[in-house]
């Protein structure tokens, strides 16, 4: 039975960040992910904001890790070739009472170490955010807020971790964990998965919405995960310059409110709602959600129209009380919970990874640095994000860059083949990596061609090509030419 030093349950941004951080050390590390591909959990459906740290409860873990994560994300993005754009954000006030609230947020955030905060007036807003309602009387400007593609970040972290010898077991659901008697004070676990059994000295539970269930497998109770649904609506790229910053209203008790978001791929996004639900798989969107989002964002940007919306989705925040739960569990020595990673979990991930590293060290894991840690990753080419002349040069070098498969998002056959070489095995995996199928036509033009490329490259029949893993096949049976 294969044995690892550290087993990580969950291949979202938390598990990926921990895996990449630990891959600096001489350790045998495995990530177990139940889905067919990485980043198919909460990490695929969020707003992609690297928050500055202005809206967290002072004294909370979230507050500390968010500010630190924001800082670390810049270096990590540079090393991994991930597009991180520091666009800045505005929390907008419409009444004198809200303006006073902003002053309070500013003071608390400065105490947390959020840099560069300043109050801006209507004249500043008119100049820098011309589509903002002229009813806004002030805003709190946070220059360090950034945006990334959340799934491309996870893929980059995992690709780099794999290059540094982390093993990824995909489609491997952890079903049972047994704590074995510790040998020489070193803990041991037996991990039963849907694809075989393994041993590990330490287990990191980064299972997102299912972290409560995985924790119970190791005999650790004490918290439940409640899914808090956020519905989000993506606007057409023709509205790309609708906003120049991420716009927040004043935060509510349970969320940062409903935002107008500049995204790393250009389409503005509006949302998310925040409502607790009972089903961990309920990713439905609703007319009420749409109404709630439109009503709220129109207060900030009155020109947003329903027919600007080209796509919608929802995500579920894994909520376990008000804060993250990141701790070594003394009742199961060697078991570390990283649970309740709701927002700002994307931002905090690099700081969470450092915290987990320190917890492992404090609990007996010896951390010896590898002589060669490959910290850089070769960045992939995306035609949609490079200047025309560079695209021309690429096409001259390799004609398949000129073979455009997705016309809405300008994605070539070469990019799709590269995505498959880098690990995509499903249509969604290709969409998240390349944006093919993410445009206005929702893949009606390109899906058949992408399926063909996927079938050819993976040597599978079309009937085995899926949207997001088993049970989501597109074609029932292949028909001949007759
Ligand atoms: C609508 C919305 C908007 C958000 N916006 C932002 C934002 O702008 N900025 C920000 O910082 N944060 C944001 N967040 C929060 C952020 O998305 C999450 O905190 C983060 O993605 C959590 O990552 P994770 O890796 O902990 O969980 P996940 O991404 O869910 O990863 C957990 C993984 O564990 C796997 N798993 C579960 N059970 C098992 C098992 N038994 N065996 C094997 N694998 C298992 C799952 O399949 C999953 O892939 C938002 C969240 C939502 C819902």
Coordinates of N, CA and C in Angstrom, one line a residue, residues 83-172:
X83 N -2.5 35.6 -14.4 CA -2.9 37.0 -14.6 C -3.5 37.6 -13.3
X84 N -2.8 38.3 -12.6 CA -3.3 39.0 -11.4 C -3.4 40.5 -11.7
X85 N -4.6 41.1 -11.7 CA -4.6 42.5 -12.0 C -5.1 43.3 -10.8
X86 N -4.2 44.2 -10.4 CA -4.5 45.0 -9.2 C -5.4 46.2 -9.7
X87 N -6.8 46.0 -9.6 CA -7.7 47.0 -10.1 C -8.2 48.0 -9.1
X88 N -8.1 47.6 -7.8 CA -8.6 48.5 -6.7 C -10.1 48.3 -6.6
X89 N -10.5 48.7 -5.4 CA -12.0 48.6 -5.2 C -12.5 49.8 -4.5
X90 N -13.8 50.0 -4.6 CA -14.5 51.1 -3.9 C -15.7 50.6 -3.1
X91 N -15.8 50.9 -1.8 CA -17.0 50.6 -1.1 C -17.8 52.0 -1.1
X92 N -19.0 51.9 -1.7 CA -19.7 53.2 -2.0 C -20.8 53.5 -1.0
X93 N -20.8 54.8 -0.6 CA -21.8 55.3 0.4 C -22.8 56.2 -0.3
X94 N -24.0 56.0 0.1 CA -25.1 56.9 -0.5 C -25.7 57.8 0.5
X95 N -25.4 57.6 1.8 CA -26.0 58.5 2.8 C -24.9 58.9 3.8
X96 N -25.2 59.9 4.6 CA -24.2 60.3 5.6 C -23.9 59.2 6.6
X97 N -25.0 58.5 6.9 CA -24.8 57.4 7.9 C -23.8 56.3 7.3
X98 N -24.0 56.0 6.0 CA -23.1 55.1 5.3 C -21.6 55.6 5.3
X99 N -21.5 57.0 5.0 CA -20.2 57.6 5.0 C -19.5 57.4 6.3
X100 N -20.2 57.6 7.4 CA -19.6 57.4 8.7 C -19.2 56.0 8.9
X101 N -20.0 55.1 8.4 CA -19.7 53.6 8.5 C -18.4 53.3 7.8
X102 N -18.2 54.0 6.6 CA -17.0 53.8 5.9 C -15.7 54.2 6.7
X103 N -15.9 55.3 7.4 CA -14.8 55.8 8.2 C -14.4 54.8 9.3
X104 N -15.4 54.1 9.8 CA -15.2 53.1 10.8 C -14.4 51.9 10.2
X105 N -14.9 51.5 9.0 CA -14.3 50.4 8.3 C -12.8 50.7 7.9
X106 N -12.6 52.0 7.6 CA -11.2 52.4 7.2 C -10.3 52.2 8.4
X107 N -10.8 52.7 9.6 CA -10.0 52.6 10.8 C -9.7 51.2 11.2
X108 N -10.7 50.3 11.1 CA -10.5 48.9 11.5 C -9.6 48.2 10.5
X109 N -9.7 48.6 9.2 CA -8.9 47.9 8.2 C -7.5 48.3 8.3
X110 N -7.3 49.6 8.6 CA -5.9 50.1 8.8 C -5.2 49.4 9.9
X111 N -6.0 49.2 11.0 CA -5.4 48.4 12.1 C -5.0 47.0 11.7
X112 N -5.7 46.5 10.8 CA -5.4 45.1 10.3 C -4.2 45.1 9.3
X113 N -3.8 46.3 8.9 CA -2.7 46.4 7.9 C -3.0 46.5 6.5
X114 N -4.3 46.8 6.2 CA -4.7 47.0 4.8 C -4.0 48.3 4.3
X115 N -3.2 48.3 3.2 CA -2.5 49.5 2.9 C -3.2 50.4 1.9
X116 N -2.9 51.7 2.0 CA -3.3 52.7 0.9 C -4.7 53.1 0.9
X117 N -5.5 52.9 2.0 CA -6.9 53.2 2.0 C -7.1 54.7 2.0
X118 N -8.1 55.2 1.2 CA -8.4 56.6 1.4 C -9.9 56.8 1.0
X119 N -10.4 57.9 1.6 CA -11.8 58.2 1.3 C -11.8 59.1 0.0
X120 N -12.7 58.8 -0.9 CA -12.8 59.7 -2.1 C -14.1 60.3 -2.3
X121 N -14.1 61.5 -2.9 CA -15.4 62.3 -3.0 C -16.1 62.2 -4.3
X122 N -17.3 62.8 -4.5 CA -18.0 62.6 -5.7 C -17.2 63.1 -7.0
X123 N -16.4 64.1 -6.8 CA -15.6 64.6 -8.0 C -14.6 63.5 -8.5
X124 N -14.0 62.9 -7.5 CA -13.0 61.8 -7.8 C -13.8 60.6 -8.5
X125 N -15.0 60.3 -7.9 CA -15.8 59.2 -8.4 C -16.2 59.5 -9.9
X126 N -16.6 60.7 -10.1 CA -17.1 61.1 -11.5 C -16.0 60.8 -12.5
X127 N -14.7 61.2 -12.1 CA -13.6 61.1 -13.0 C -13.2 59.6 -13.2
X128 N -13.1 58.9 -12.1 CA -12.6 57.5 -12.2 C -13.6 56.4 -12.4
X129 N -14.8 56.7 -12.1 CA -15.9 55.7 -12.2 C -17.1 56.3 -12.8
X130 N -17.0 56.7 -14.1 CA -18.0 57.6 -14.7 C -19.5 57.0 -14.7
X131 N -19.6 55.7 -14.7 CA -20.9 55.1 -14.8 C -21.6 54.9 -13.4
X132 N -20.8 55.3 -12.4 CA -21.4 55.2 -11.0 C -22.5 56.2 -10.8
X133 N -23.6 55.8 -10.1 CA -24.7 56.7 -9.9 C -24.2 58.0 -9.3
X134 N -24.8 59.1 -9.7 CA -24.4 60.4 -9.1 C -25.0 60.6 -7.8
X135 N -25.7 59.6 -7.3 CA -26.2 59.7 -5.9 C -25.2 59.3 -4.8
X136 N -24.1 58.7 -5.3 CA -23.0 58.3 -4.4 C -22.4 59.6 -3.8
X137 N -22.2 59.6 -2.5 CA -21.6 60.8 -1.8 C -20.2 60.6 -1.4
X138 N -19.7 59.3 -1.4 CA -18.3 59.1 -1.0 C -18.0 57.6 -1.2
X139 N -16.7 57.3 -1.2 CA -16.4 55.8 -1.3 C -15.0 55.6 -0.6
X140 N -14.9 54.4 -0.1 CA -13.6 54.0 0.5 C -12.8 53.3 -0.6
X141 N -11.7 53.9 -1.0 CA -10.8 53.3 -2.1 C -9.8 52.4 -1.5
X142 N -9.7 51.2 -2.0 CA -8.7 50.2 -1.5 C -7.9 49.8 -2.8
X143 N -6.7 50.4 -2.9 CA -5.9 50.2 -4.2 C -5.4 48.7 -4.4
X144 N -5.3 47.9 -3.3 CA -4.7 46.6 -3.4 C -5.7 45.5 -3.8
X145 N -6.9 45.8 -4.0 CA -7.9 44.8 -4.4 C -7.5 44.3 -5.8
X146 N -7.5 43.0 -6.0 CA -7.1 42.5 -7.3 C -8.1 41.5 -7.9
X147 N -7.9 41.1 -9.1 CA -8.7 40.0 -9.7 C -7.9 39.0 -10.4
X148 N -8.3 37.7 -10.3 CA -7.7 36.6 -11.0 C -8.7 35.7 -11.6
X149 N -8.3 34.8 -12.4 CA -9.2 33.7 -12.8 C -9.0 32.6 -11.7
X150 N -10.1 32.3 -11.0 CA -9.9 31.4 -9.8 C -9.5 30.0 -10.3
X151 N -10.1 29.5 -11.4 CA -9.7 28.1 -11.8 C -8.3 28.1 -12.4
X152 N -8.0 29.1 -13.2 CA -6.6 29.1 -13.8 C -5.6 29.2 -12.7
X153 N -5.9 29.8 -11.6 CA -5.0 29.9 -10.4 C -4.8 28.5 -9.9
X154 N -5.9 27.8 -9.7 CA -5.8 26.4 -9.1 C -5.0 25.5 -10.0
X155 N -5.3 25.6 -11.4 CA -4.6 24.7 -12.3 C -3.1 25.0 -12.3
X156 N -2.7 26.3 -12.2 CA -1.3 26.7 -12.2 C -0.6 26.2 -10.9
X157 N -1.3 26.3 -9.8 CA -0.7 25.8 -8.5 C -0.5 24.3 -8.6
X158 N -1.5 23.6 -9.1 CA -1.4 22.1 -9.1 C -0.3 21.7 -10.2
X159 N -0.3 22.4 -11.3 CA 0.7 22.0 -12.3 C 2.1 22.2 -11.7
X160 N 2.3 23.3 -11.0 CA 3.6 23.5 -10.4 C 3.9 22.5 -9.3
X161 N 2.9 22.2 -8.5 CA 3.1 21.2 -7.4 C 3.4 19.8 -8.1
X162 N 2.7 19.5 -9.1 CA 3.0 18.2 -9.8 C 4.4 18.2 -10.3
X163 N 4.9 19.3 -10.9 CA 6.3 19.5 -11.3 C 7.3 19.3 -10.2
X164 N 6.8 19.5 -9.0 CA 7.6 19.4 -7.8 C 7.2 18.1 -7.0
X165 N 6.7 17.1 -7.8 CA 6.6 15.7 -7.3 C 5.3 15.4 -6.4
X166 N 4.4 16.4 -6.4 CA 3.1 16.1 -5.7 C 2.3 15.1 -6.6
X167 N 1.7 14.1 -6.0 CA 0.9 13.2 -6.8 C -0.6 13.5 -6.7
X168 N -1.3 13.6 -7.8 CA -2.7 13.9 -7.8 C -3.5 12.7 -8.1
X169 N -4.5 12.4 -7.3 CA -5.4 11.3 -7.5 C -6.8 11.8 -7.8
X170 N -7.1 11.9 -9.1 CA -8.4 12.5 -9.4 C -9.5 11.4 -9.5
X171 N -10.7 11.9 -9.4 CA -11.8 10.9 -9.3 C -11.7 9.9 -8.2
X172 N -11.0 10.4 -7.1 CA -10.7 9.5 -6.0 C -11.4 10.1 -4.7

